[in-house]
Coordinates of N, CA and C in Angstrom, one line a residue:
M1 N -1.0 5.6 15.4 CA -0.9 7.0 15.8 C 0.1 7.1 17.0
D2 N 0.2 6.1 17.9 CA 1.0 6.2 19.0 C 2.5 6.2 18.7
A3 N 2.9 5.4 17.6 CA 4.3 5.3 17.3 C 4.8 6.6 16.7
P4 N 4.2 7.2 15.7 CA 4.6 8.5 15.2 C 4.6 9.6 16.3
L5 N 3.6 9.5 17.2 CA 3.6 10.5 18.3 C 4.9 10.4 19.2
K6 N 5.2 9.1 19.6 CA 6.4 8.9 20.3 C 7.7 9.4 19.6
A7 N 7.7 9.1 18.3 CA 8.9 9.4 17.5 C 8.9 10.9 17.2
K8 N 7.8 11.6 17.3 CA 7.7 13.0 16.9 C 8.0 13.2 15.4
S9 N 7.7 12.1 14.7 CA 7.9 12.0 13.2 C 7.2 10.9 12.6
G10 N 6.7 11.1 11.4 CA 6.0 10.0 10.7 C 4.8 10.5 9.9
H11 N 4.2 9.6 9.2 CA 3.1 9.9 8.3 C 1.9 9.0 8.6
Q12 N 1.2 9.3 9.7 CA 0.2 8.4 10.1 C -1.1 8.6 9.4
G13 N -1.3 9.7 8.7 CA -2.6 9.9 8.0 C -2.9 8.9 7.0
T14 N -2.0 8.6 6.1 CA -2.2 7.6 5.1 C -2.4 6.2 5.7
A15 N -1.6 5.9 6.7 CA -1.7 4.6 7.4 C -3.1 4.4 8.0
M16 N -3.6 5.5 8.6 CA -4.9 5.4 9.2 C -6.0 5.1 8.2
S17 N -6.0 5.8 7.1 CA -7.1 5.6 6.1 C -7.0 4.3 5.4
L18 N -5.8 3.7 5.3 CA -5.6 2.4 4.6 C -5.6 1.2 5.6
A19 N -5.8 1.4 6.8 CA -5.8 0.3 7.8 C -6.8 -0.8 7.5
P20 N -8.1 -0.4 7.1 CA -9.0 -1.5 6.7 C -8.6 -2.3 5.5
L21 N -8.0 -1.6 4.5 CA -7.5 -2.3 3.3 C -6.4 -3.2 3.7
G22 N -5.5 -2.7 4.5 CA -4.4 -3.6 4.9 C -4.9 -4.8 5.7
H23 N -5.8 -4.6 6.6 CA -6.4 -5.8 7.3 C -7.0 -6.8 6.4
V24 N -7.7 -6.3 5.4 CA -8.4 -7.3 4.4 C -7.3 -8.0 3.6
L25 N -6.3 -7.3 3.1 CA -5.3 -7.9 2.3 C -4.5 -9.0 3.1
Y26 N -4.1 -8.7 4.3 CA -3.3 -9.7 5.1 C -4.2 -10.8 5.7
S27 N -5.4 -10.6 6.0 CA -6.2 -11.6 6.8 C -7.2 -12.3 5.9
R28 N -7.5 -11.7 4.7 CA -8.6 -12.4 3.9 C -8.2 -12.7 2.5
V29 N -7.2 -11.9 1.9 CA -7.0 -12.0 0.5 C -5.6 -12.6 0.1
M30 N -4.6 -12.1 0.7 CA -3.3 -12.5 0.3 C -2.9 -13.9 0.8
R31 N -2.2 -14.7 0.0 CA -1.7 -16.0 0.4 C -0.3 -15.8 0.9
H32 N -0.1 -16.0 2.2 CA 1.2 -15.9 2.8 C 1.2 -16.7 4.1
D33 N 2.5 -16.9 4.6 CA 2.7 -17.7 5.8 C 3.7 -17.0 6.6
P34 N 3.3 -16.3 7.7 CA 4.3 -15.6 8.6 C 5.4 -16.5 9.0
A35 N 5.1 -17.8 9.2 CA 6.2 -18.8 9.7 C 7.2 -19.1 8.6
E36 N 6.8 -18.8 7.3 CA 7.7 -19.1 6.2 C 7.7 -17.9 5.3
P37 N 8.3 -16.8 5.7 CA 8.2 -15.5 4.9 C 8.9 -15.6 3.6
E38 N 9.8 -16.6 3.3 CA 10.4 -16.8 2.1 C 9.7 -17.8 1.2
W39 N 8.6 -18.3 1.6 CA 7.8 -19.3 0.8 C 7.7 -18.8 -0.6
F40 N 8.1 -19.6 -1.6 CA 8.3 -19.1 -2.9 C 6.9 -18.7 -3.6
A41 N 5.9 -19.4 -3.2 CA 4.6 -19.2 -3.9 C 3.7 -18.2 -3.1
R42 N 4.3 -17.5 -2.2 CA 3.5 -16.4 -1.4 C 3.1 -15.3 -2.4
D43 N 2.0 -14.6 -2.0 CA 1.7 -13.4 -2.7 C 2.7 -12.3 -2.2
R44 N 3.0 -11.4 -3.1 CA 3.9 -10.3 -2.7 C 3.1 -9.1 -2.4
F45 N 3.6 -8.3 -1.4 CA 3.0 -7.0 -1.0 C 4.0 -5.9 -1.0
I46 N 3.7 -4.9 -1.8 CA 4.7 -3.8 -1.9 C 3.9 -2.5 -1.5
L47 N 4.4 -1.8 -0.5 CA 3.9 -0.5 -0.1 C 4.7 0.6 -0.8
S48 N 4.2 1.0 -2.0 CA 4.9 2.0 -2.8 C 5.0 3.3 -2.1
C49 N 3.9 3.7 -1.4 CA 3.9 4.9 -0.6 C 4.6 4.6 0.7
G50 N 5.9 4.4 0.6 CA 6.6 3.8 1.8 C 6.6 4.7 3.0
H51 N 6.3 6.0 2.8 CA 6.2 6.9 4.0 C 5.1 6.4 5.0
A52 N 4.1 5.6 4.5 CA 3.1 5.1 5.4 C 3.6 3.8 6.1
S53 N 4.8 3.6 6.3 CA 5.4 2.4 6.8 C 4.8 1.9 8.1
I54 N 4.4 2.8 8.9 CA 3.8 2.3 10.2 C 2.6 1.4 10.0
L55 N 1.9 1.5 8.9 CA 0.8 0.6 8.5 C 1.3 -0.8 8.3
Q56 N 2.4 -0.9 7.5 CA 3.0 -2.2 7.2 C 3.5 -2.9 8.5
Y57 N 4.2 -2.1 9.3 CA 4.7 -2.7 10.5 C 3.6 -3.2 11.4
A58 N 2.5 -2.4 11.5 CA 1.4 -2.9 12.3 C 0.8 -4.2 11.8
L59 N 0.7 -4.3 10.5 CA 0.2 -5.5 9.8 C 1.1 -6.6 10.1
L60 N 2.4 -6.4 10.0 CA 3.4 -7.5 10.2 C 3.3 -8.0 11.7
F61 N 3.2 -7.0 12.6 CA 3.1 -7.3 14.0 C 1.8 -8.2 14.3
L62 N 0.7 -7.7 13.7 CA -0.6 -8.4 14.0 C -0.6 -9.8 13.3
S63 N 0.1 -9.9 12.2 CA 0.1 -11.2 11.4 C 1.1 -12.2 11.9
G64 N 2.0 -11.8 12.9 CA 2.9 -12.8 13.5 C 4.2 -12.9 12.8
Y65 N 4.7 -11.9 12.1 CA 6.0 -11.9 11.4 C 7.2 -11.7 12.3
G66 N 7.0 -11.6 13.6 CA 8.1 -11.5 14.5 C 8.3 -10.2 15.1
L67 N 7.7 -9.1 14.6 CA 7.8 -7.8 15.3 C 7.1 -7.8 16.6
E68 N 7.7 -7.2 17.6 CA 7.1 -7.1 18.9 C 6.6 -5.7 19.2
L69 N 5.8 -5.5 20.2 CA 5.3 -4.2 20.5 C 6.4 -3.2 20.7
E70 N 7.5 -3.6 21.3 CA 8.6 -2.8 21.5 C 9.2 -2.3 20.2
D71 N 9.1 -3.0 19.2 CA 9.6 -2.6 17.9 C 8.7 -1.5 17.3
L72 N 7.4 -1.5 17.5 CA 6.6 -0.5 17.1 C 6.8 0.8 17.9
Q73 N 7.1 0.6 19.2 CA 7.4 1.8 20.1 C 8.7 2.4 19.7
S74 N 9.6 1.7 19.0 CA 10.9 2.2 18.5 C 10.8 2.7 17.1
F75 N 9.7 3.0 16.6 CA 9.5 3.4 15.2 C 10.4 4.6 14.9
R76 N 11.1 4.6 13.8 CA 11.9 5.7 13.3 C 13.1 6.0 14.2
Q77 N 13.5 5.1 15.0 CA 14.6 5.3 15.9 C 15.8 4.5 15.3
W78 N 17.1 5.0 15.6 CA 18.3 4.4 15.1 C 18.4 3.0 15.5
D79 N 18.7 2.1 14.5 CA 18.9 0.7 14.6 C 17.6 -0.1 15.0
S80 N 16.5 0.5 14.9 CA 15.3 -0.2 15.2 C 14.8 -1.1 14.0
A81 N 13.9 -2.1 14.3 CA 13.4 -2.9 13.2 C 12.3 -2.3 12.4
T82 N 12.0 -1.0 12.8 CA 10.9 -0.3 12.1 C 11.4 1.1 11.7
P83 N 12.2 1.1 10.7 CA 12.7 2.4 10.2 C 11.6 3.3 9.5
G84 N 11.9 4.5 9.2 CA 10.9 5.4 8.6 C 10.3 4.9 7.3
H85 N 11.1 4.2 6.5 CA 10.6 3.6 5.3 C 10.9 2.1 5.3
P86 N 10.1 1.2 4.7 CA 10.3 -0.2 4.7 C 11.6 -0.5 4.0
E87 N 12.4 -1.5 4.7 CA 13.7 -1.9 4.1 C 13.7 -3.4 4.0
A88 N 13.9 -3.9 2.7 CA 14.0 -5.3 2.5 C 15.3 -5.9 3.1
G89 N 15.2 -7.0 3.7 CA 16.3 -7.6 4.4 C 16.6 -7.1 5.8
H90 N 15.8 -6.1 6.2 CA 16.0 -5.5 7.5 C 14.8 -5.9 8.4
T91 N 13.6 -5.8 7.9 CA 12.4 -6.2 8.6 C 11.7 -7.4 8.0
R92 N 11.6 -8.4 8.8 CA 10.9 -9.7 8.3 C 9.6 -9.4 7.7
G93 N 9.4 -9.8 6.5 CA 8.1 -9.7 5.8 C 8.0 -8.5 4.8
V94 N 9.1 -7.7 4.8 CA 9.1 -6.6 3.9 C 9.8 -7.1 2.6
E95 N 9.1 -7.0 1.5 CA 9.6 -7.5 0.2 C 10.5 -6.5 -0.5
V96 N 10.2 -5.2 -0.4 CA 10.9 -4.2 -1.2 C 11.2 -3.0 -0.4
T97 N 12.3 -2.4 -0.5 CA 12.7 -1.1 0.1 C 12.0 0.0 -0.7
T98 N 11.2 0.8 0.0 CA 10.5 1.8 -0.8 C 10.7 3.2 0.0
G99 N 10.3 4.2 -0.7 CA 10.5 5.6 -0.2 C 10.3 6.6 -1.3
P100 N 11.2 6.6 -2.3 CA 11.1 7.5 -3.4 C 9.7 7.1 -4.1
L101 N 8.8 8.0 -4.3 CA 7.5 7.7 -4.7 C 7.6 7.2 -6.2
G102 N 6.8 6.1 -6.4 CA 6.8 5.4 -7.7 C 7.7 4.3 -7.8
Q103 N 8.8 4.3 -7.0 CA 9.8 3.2 -7.1 C 9.1 1.9 -6.8
G104 N 8.3 1.8 -5.7 CA 7.7 0.5 -5.3 C 6.8 0.0 -6.4
F105 N 6.1 0.9 -7.1 CA 5.2 0.5 -8.2 C 6.0 -0.2 -9.3
A106 N 7.1 0.4 -9.6 CA 8.0 -0.1 -10.7 C 8.6 -1.5 -10.2
N107 N 9.0 -1.6 -9.0 CA 9.4 -2.8 -8.4 C 8.4 -3.9 -8.5
A108 N 7.1 -3.5 -8.3 CA 6.0 -4.5 -8.4 C 5.8 -5.0 -9.8
V109 N 6.0 -4.1 -10.7 CA 5.9 -4.6 -12.2 C 7.0 -5.6 -12.4
G110 N 8.2 -5.3 -12.0 CA 9.4 -6.2 -12.2 C 9.1 -7.6 -11.5
M111 N 8.5 -7.5 -10.3 CA 8.2 -8.8 -9.6 C 7.1 -9.6 -10.3
A112 N 6.2 -8.9 -10.9 CA 5.1 -9.6 -11.7 C 5.7 -10.2 -12.9
I113 N 6.7 -9.6 -13.6 CA 7.4 -10.2 -14.7 C 8.1 -11.4 -14.2
A114 N 8.8 -11.3 -13.1 CA 9.5 -12.5 -12.6 C 8.6 -13.7 -12.3
E115 N 7.4 -13.4 -11.8 CA 6.4 -14.4 -11.5 C 6.0 -15.1 -12.8
R116 N 5.8 -14.3 -13.8 CA 5.4 -15.0 -15.1 C 6.5 -15.9 -15.6
E117 N 7.7 -15.4 -15.5 CA 8.9 -16.2 -16.0 C 9.0 -17.5 -15.2
L118 N 8.9 -17.4 -13.9 CA 9.1 -18.6 -13.0 C 8.0 -19.6 -13.2
T119 N 6.7 -19.1 -13.4 CA 5.6 -20.0 -13.6 C 5.7 -20.7 -15.0
A120 N 6.2 -20.0 -16.0 CA 6.3 -20.6 -17.3 C 7.4 -21.7 -17.3
R121 N 8.4 -21.4 -16.5 CA 9.5 -22.4 -16.5 C 9.3 -23.6 -15.5
Y122 N 8.7 -23.3 -14.3 CA 8.6 -24.3 -13.3 C 7.2 -24.8 -13.0
G123 N 6.2 -24.1 -13.6 CA 4.8 -24.6 -13.4 C 4.0 -23.8 -12.4
D124 N 2.7 -24.1 -12.3 CA 1.8 -23.2 -11.5 C 2.0 -23.3 -10.0
D125 N 2.8 -24.3 -9.5 CA 3.1 -24.3 -8.1 C 3.7 -23.1 -7.6
L126 N 4.4 -22.3 -8.5 CA 5.0 -21.1 -8.0 C 4.2 -19.8 -8.4
S127 N 3.0 -20.0 -8.9 CA 2.2 -18.8 -9.3 C 1.7 -18.1 -8.1
H128 N 1.7 -16.8 -8.2 CA 1.2 -15.9 -7.1 C 0.8 -14.6 -7.6
H129 N 0.2 -13.8 -6.8 CA -0.1 -12.4 -7.2 C 0.8 -11.4 -6.5
T130 N 1.0 -10.3 -7.2 CA 1.7 -9.2 -6.6 C 0.8 -8.0 -6.4
F131 N 0.7 -7.6 -5.1 CA -0.2 -6.5 -4.7 C 0.7 -5.3 -4.4
V132 N 0.4 -4.1 -5.0 CA 1.1 -2.9 -4.6 C 0.1 -1.8 -4.3
V133 N 0.3 -1.1 -3.3 CA -0.5 0.1 -2.9 C 0.3 1.3 -3.3
A134 N -0.3 2.2 -4.1 CA 0.3 3.4 -4.6 C -0.6 4.6 -4.3
G135 N 0.0 5.7 -4.0 CA -0.8 6.9 -3.7 C -0.7 7.9 -4.9
D136 N -1.4 9.0 -4.7 CA -1.4 10.0 -5.8 C 0.0 10.4 -6.2
G137 N 0.9 10.6 -5.2 CA 2.3 11.0 -5.5 C 3.0 9.9 -6.3
C138 N 2.8 8.6 -6.0 CA 3.4 7.6 -6.8 C 3.1 7.7 -8.3
L139 N 1.8 8.0 -8.5 CA 1.3 8.0 -9.9 C 1.6 9.3 -10.6
M140 N 2.2 10.3 -9.9 CA 2.6 11.5 -10.6 C 4.0 11.3 -11.1
E141 N 4.8 10.3 -10.6 CA 6.2 10.1 -11.0 C 6.3 9.4 -12.3
G142 N 7.3 9.9 -13.1 CA 7.6 9.3 -14.4 C 7.8 7.8 -14.4
I143 N 8.5 7.4 -13.4 CA 8.9 5.9 -13.3 C 7.6 5.1 -13.3
S144 N 6.5 5.6 -12.7 CA 5.3 4.8 -12.6 C 4.6 4.7 -14.0
H145 N 4.7 5.8 -14.7 CA 4.1 5.9 -16.0 C 4.8 4.8 -16.9
E146 N 6.1 4.8 -16.9 CA 6.9 3.9 -17.8 C 6.6 2.4 -17.4
A147 N 6.6 2.2 -16.1 CA 6.3 0.8 -15.6 C 4.9 0.4 -15.9
A148 N 3.9 1.3 -15.7 CA 2.5 0.9 -16.0 C 2.3 0.6 -17.5
S149 N 2.9 1.4 -18.3 CA 2.8 1.1 -19.8 C 3.4 -0.3 -20.1
L150 N 4.5 -0.6 -19.5 CA 5.1 -1.9 -19.8 C 4.2 -3.1 -19.2
A151 N 3.7 -2.9 -18.0 CA 2.8 -3.9 -17.4 C 1.6 -4.2 -18.3
G152 N 1.0 -3.1 -18.8 CA -0.2 -3.3 -19.7 C 0.2 -3.9 -21.0
H153 N 1.4 -3.5 -21.6 CA 1.9 -4.1 -22.8 C 2.1 -5.6 -22.7
L154 N 2.6 -6.0 -21.5 CA 2.9 -7.5 -21.3 C 1.7 -8.2 -20.8
G155 N 0.6 -7.5 -20.4 CA -0.5 -8.2 -19.9 C -0.3 -9.0 -18.6
L156 N 0.3 -8.3 -17.6 CA 0.7 -8.9 -16.4 C -0.6 -9.1 -15.5
E157 N -1.4 -10.1 -15.7 CA -2.7 -10.2 -15.1 C -2.6 -10.6 -13.6
R158 N -1.4 -11.0 -13.1 CA -1.3 -11.3 -11.7 C -0.8 -10.1 -10.9
L159 N -0.8 -9.0 -11.5 CA -0.4 -7.7 -10.9 C -1.7 -6.9 -10.5
V160 N -1.8 -6.5 -9.2 CA -2.9 -5.7 -8.7 C -2.3 -4.5 -8.1
C161 N -2.8 -3.3 -8.5 CA -2.4 -2.1 -7.9 C -3.6 -1.4 -7.3
V162 N -3.5 -1.1 -6.0 CA -4.6 -0.4 -5.3 C -4.2 1.1 -5.3
F163 N -4.9 1.9 -6.0 CA -4.6 3.3 -6.0 C -5.3 4.0 -4.9
D164 N -4.6 4.5 -3.9 CA -5.1 5.3 -2.7 C -5.4 6.7 -3.2
D165 N -6.6 7.0 -3.6 CA -6.9 8.3 -4.2 C -7.5 9.1 -3.1
N166 N -6.6 9.8 -2.3 CA -7.1 10.7 -1.3 C -7.0 12.2 -1.7
G167 N -6.4 12.5 -2.8 CA -6.5 13.8 -3.3 C -5.6 14.8 -2.5
I168 N -4.7 14.3 -1.7 CA -3.9 15.1 -0.9 C -2.4 14.9 -1.1
T169 N -1.6 16.0 -1.1 CA -0.1 15.9 -1.0 C 0.3 16.5 0.3
I170 N 1.6 16.5 0.5 CA 2.1 17.1 1.8 C 1.9 18.6 1.8
D171 N 1.7 19.2 0.6 CA 1.6 20.7 0.5 C 0.2 21.1 0.4
G172 N -0.8 20.2 0.1 CA -2.1 20.6 -0.1 C -2.8 19.6 -1.1
S173 N -3.8 20.1 -1.7 CA -4.6 19.3 -2.7 C -3.7 18.9 -3.9
T174 N -3.9 17.7 -4.4 CA -3.2 17.3 -5.6 C -3.5 18.2 -6.8
G175 N -4.6 18.9 -6.7 CA -4.9 19.9 -7.8 C -3.9 21.0 -7.9
L176 N -3.0 21.2 -6.9 CA -1.9 22.2 -7.0 C -1.0 21.9 -8.2
S177 N -0.8 20.6 -8.5 CA 0.2 20.2 -9.5 C -0.2 19.2 -10.5
C178 N -1.4 18.6 -10.4 CA -1.8 17.5 -11.3 C -3.3 17.5 -11.5
S179 N -3.7 17.3 -12.8 CA -5.1 17.2 -13.1 C -5.4 16.0 -14.1
D180 N -4.5 15.0 -14.0 CA -4.6 13.8 -14.9 C -5.9 13.1 -14.5
D181 N -6.4 12.4 -15.6 CA -7.5 11.4 -15.4 C -6.8 10.0 -15.3
V182 N -6.5 9.6 -14.0 CA -5.8 8.3 -13.8 C -6.5 7.1 -14.4
I183 N -7.8 7.1 -14.4 CA -8.5 5.9 -14.9 C -8.3 5.8 -16.4
K184 N -8.4 6.9 -17.1 CA -8.2 6.9 -18.6 C -6.8 6.6 -18.9
R185 N -5.9 7.1 -18.1 CA -4.4 6.9 -18.4 C -4.1 5.4 -18.3
F186 N -4.6 4.7 -17.2 CA -4.3 3.3 -17.1 C -5.1 2.5 -18.1
E187 N -6.3 2.9 -18.4 CA -7.0 2.1 -19.5 C -6.2 2.2 -20.8
S188 N -5.6 3.4 -21.1 CA -4.8 3.5 -22.3 C -3.6 2.7 -22.3
Y189 N -3.1 2.4 -21.1 CA -1.9 1.5 -20.9 C -2.3 0.0 -21.1
G190 N -3.6 -0.3 -21.2 CA -4.0 -1.7 -21.3 C -4.3 -2.3 -20.0
W191 N -4.6 -1.5 -19.0 CA -5.0 -2.1 -17.7 C -6.5 -2.3 -17.6
R192 N -7.0 -3.2 -16.8 CA -8.4 -3.3 -16.3 C -8.5 -2.4 -15.1
V193 N -9.5 -1.6 -15.0 CA -9.7 -0.7 -14.0 C -11.0 -1.0 -13.2
L194 N -10.9 -1.2 -11.9 CA -12.0 -1.4 -11.0 C -12.2 -0.2 -10.1
V195 N -13.4 0.4 -10.2 CA -13.6 1.6 -9.4 C -14.3 1.3 -8.1
G196 N -13.6 1.3 -7.0 CA -14.2 0.9 -5.8 C -15.0 2.0 -5.1
G197 N -14.6 3.2 -5.4 CA -15.3 4.3 -4.8 C -15.0 4.5 -3.3
A198 N -16.0 5.0 -2.6 CA -15.8 5.3 -1.2 C -16.1 4.1 -0.3
I199 N -15.4 3.0 -0.5 CA -15.6 1.8 0.3 C -14.4 1.5 1.3
A200 N -13.6 2.6 1.6 CA -12.4 2.4 2.3 C -12.6 1.8 3.7
N201 N -13.8 1.9 4.3 CA -14.0 1.3 5.6 C -15.0 0.1 5.6
D202 N -15.3 -0.4 4.4 CA -16.2 -1.5 4.2 C -15.4 -2.8 3.9
L203 N -15.2 -3.6 5.0 CA -14.3 -4.7 4.8 C -14.8 -5.7 3.8
D204 N -16.1 -6.0 3.7 CA -16.6 -6.9 2.7 C -16.5 -6.4 1.3
E205 N -16.7 -5.1 1.1 CA -16.6 -4.6 -0.2 C -15.2 -4.6 -0.7
L206 N -14.3 -4.3 0.2 CA -12.8 -4.3 -0.1 C -12.4 -5.7 -0.5
E207 N -12.9 -6.7 0.3 CA -12.5 -8.1 -0.1 C -13.1 -8.4 -1.4
S208 N -14.3 -8.1 -1.7 CA -14.9 -8.4 -3.0 C -14.2 -7.7 -4.1
M209 N -13.8 -6.5 -4.0 CA -13.0 -5.8 -5.1 C -11.7 -6.5 -5.3
L210 N -11.0 -6.8 -4.2 CA -9.7 -7.5 -4.4 C -9.7 -8.8 -5.0
N211 N -10.8 -9.6 -4.6 CA -10.9 -10.9 -5.2 C -11.3 -10.8 -6.7
R212 N -12.1 -9.8 -7.0 CA -12.4 -9.6 -8.5 C -11.1 -9.3 -9.2
A213 N -10.2 -8.5 -8.5 CA -8.9 -8.1 -9.2 C -8.1 -9.3 -9.5
K214 N -8.2 -10.3 -8.6 CA -7.4 -11.6 -8.8 C -7.9 -12.4 -9.9
E215 N -9.1 -12.2 -10.4 CA -9.7 -13.1 -11.5 C -8.9 -12.8 -12.8
S216 N -8.7 -13.9 -13.5 CA -7.9 -13.8 -14.8 C -8.6 -12.9 -15.8
S217 N -7.9 -11.9 -16.3 CA -8.5 -11.0 -17.3 C -7.5 -10.8 -18.5
G218 N -6.3 -11.2 -18.4 CA -5.3 -11.0 -19.4 C -4.7 -9.6 -19.3
K219 N -5.0 -8.9 -18.2 CA -4.5 -7.5 -18.0 C -4.2 -7.3 -16.5
P220 N -3.2 -6.5 -16.3 CA -3.1 -6.0 -14.9 C -4.3 -5.2 -14.4
T221 N -4.5 -5.1 -13.1 CA -5.7 -4.5 -12.6 C -5.3 -3.3 -11.7
L222 N -6.0 -2.2 -11.9 CA -5.9 -1.1 -11.0 C -7.3 -0.9 -10.3
C223 N -7.2 -1.0 -8.9 CA -8.3 -0.8 -8.1 C -8.3 0.6 -7.6
V224 N -9.3 1.4 -7.9 CA -9.3 2.8 -7.5 C -10.1 2.9 -6.2
L225 N -9.4 3.3 -5.1 CA -10.0 3.4 -3.8 C -10.0 4.8 -3.3
K226 N -11.2 5.4 -3.1 CA -11.3 6.8 -2.6 C -11.2 6.8 -1.1
T227 N -10.2 7.4 -0.6 CA -10.0 7.4 0.8 C -10.0 8.9 1.4
T228 N -10.1 9.0 2.7 CA -9.9 10.3 3.3 C -8.7 10.2 4.3
I229 N -7.6 10.9 3.9 CA -6.5 10.9 4.7 C -6.7 11.3 6.2
G230 N -6.2 10.6 7.1 CA -6.4 10.9 8.5 C -7.7 10.4 9.1
D231 N -8.5 9.8 8.4 CA -9.8 9.2 8.9 C -9.5 8.2 10.0
P232 N -10.1 8.3 11.2 CA -11.3 9.0 11.5 C -11.0 10.3 12.4
S233 N -9.9 10.9 12.3 CA -9.6 12.0 13.1 C -10.7 13.2 12.9
P234 N -11.3 13.6 14.0 CA -12.3 14.7 13.9 C -11.7 16.0 13.4
S235 N -10.4 16.2 13.7 CA -9.8 17.5 13.4 C -9.0 17.6 12.1
L236 N -8.4 16.4 11.7 CA -7.5 16.4 10.6 C -7.9 15.6 9.4
S237 N -9.0 14.9 9.5 CA -9.4 14.1 8.3 C -9.6 14.9 7.1
G238 N -8.9 14.5 6.0 CA -9.1 15.1 4.7 C -8.2 16.4 4.6
K239 N -7.3 16.6 5.6 CA -6.4 17.8 5.5 C -5.0 17.4 5.3
H240 N -4.3 18.3 4.6 CA -2.9 18.0 4.3 C -2.0 17.9 5.5
E241 N -2.4 18.5 6.6 CA -1.7 18.5 7.8 C -1.6 17.0 8.4
A242 N -2.5 16.2 7.9 CA -2.5 14.8 8.4 C -1.4 14.0 7.6
H243 N -0.9 14.5 6.6 CA 0.1 13.8 5.8 C 1.4 13.6 6.4
G244 N 2.2 14.7 6.7 CA 3.5 14.6 7.1 C 3.9 15.0 8.5
N245 N 2.8 15.4 9.2 CA 3.1 15.9 10.6 C 2.5 14.9 11.6
P246 N 3.3 14.5 12.6 CA 2.7 13.6 13.6 C 1.6 14.2 14.3
F247 N 0.6 13.5 14.6 CA -0.6 14.1 15.4 C 0.0 14.4 16.8
T248 N -0.6 15.4 17.4 CA -0.4 15.8 18.8 C -1.1 14.7 19.7
A249 N -0.7 14.8 21.0 CA -1.4 13.9 21.9 C -2.9 14.1 21.9
D250 N -3.3 15.3 21.8 CA -4.8 15.6 21.8 C -5.4 15.1 20.5
H251 N -4.7 15.2 19.4 CA -5.3 14.7 18.1 C -5.4 13.1 18.2
V252 N -4.4 12.5 18.8 CA -4.5 11.0 19.0 C -5.6 10.6 19.9
A253 N -5.8 11.4 21.0 CA -6.9 11.0 21.9 C -8.2 11.2 21.3
E254 N -8.5 12.3 20.6 CA -9.8 12.5 20.0 C -10.1 11.5 18.8
A255 N -9.0 11.1 18.1 CA -9.2 10.1 17.1 C -9.6 8.7 17.7
K256 N -8.9 8.4 18.8 CA -9.2 7.1 19.5 C -10.7 7.1 20.0
A257 N -11.1 8.3 20.5 CA -12.4 8.5 21.1 C -13.4 8.3 19.9
A258 N -13.1 8.8 18.8 CA -14.0 8.7 17.6 C -14.2 7.2 17.2
M259 N -13.2 6.4 17.5 CA -13.3 5.0 17.1 C -13.9 4.1 18.1
S260 N -14.1 4.6 19.3 CA -14.6 3.8 20.4 C -16.1 3.7 20.4

């Protein structure tokens, strides 16, 4: 919250609601080594909803990837290590440049294909999982439909997508423009679907769901996670204003008080 406040720009609402998920991924589930970010057998993480970049930067900072507190304080500033959207090759630990919704999801499918080819050629020492976090907007985009269909067709079982189902766009409810049944759509593409429900703040349940997703099934896995954007803000939780507008100092203070 502090970084977007200082920048007077940013999308902290999604980052706030996904913070427990990010913590579990980086500290309990993913196989990675901050000291060797190019380790070939590392699990890959792609934030398809790249506007929530402050979440990834905070996780990289806490995990020891080399970001400093000053980098977080320079969020969205010219020539900083923490630009508005993640950039591969710019920030240590960022696998994919994301921003246009759905692009990161498609990148994740491509990376899962690459993992299969590498493992087939060089053996299981290079095997790894690809984790992608995608929001409602990502799954509205045509590129995600095409890539999801291909992933199901190929049976990319080491691909795990966490669907951040918060029901909110920058303009209001997702119901303004979309009424798809995401679960049925992905099942028709040949994916295994795990419905986590409202477990966004339950670290143990999140870990259990993600570990189940890693189990071999012959299919890629979609984990459906019901979240509340802006949680735990007393004023902005669940509201579209939490999406694209930086919180005011008062909003930040009351959200911190709610967590204390």
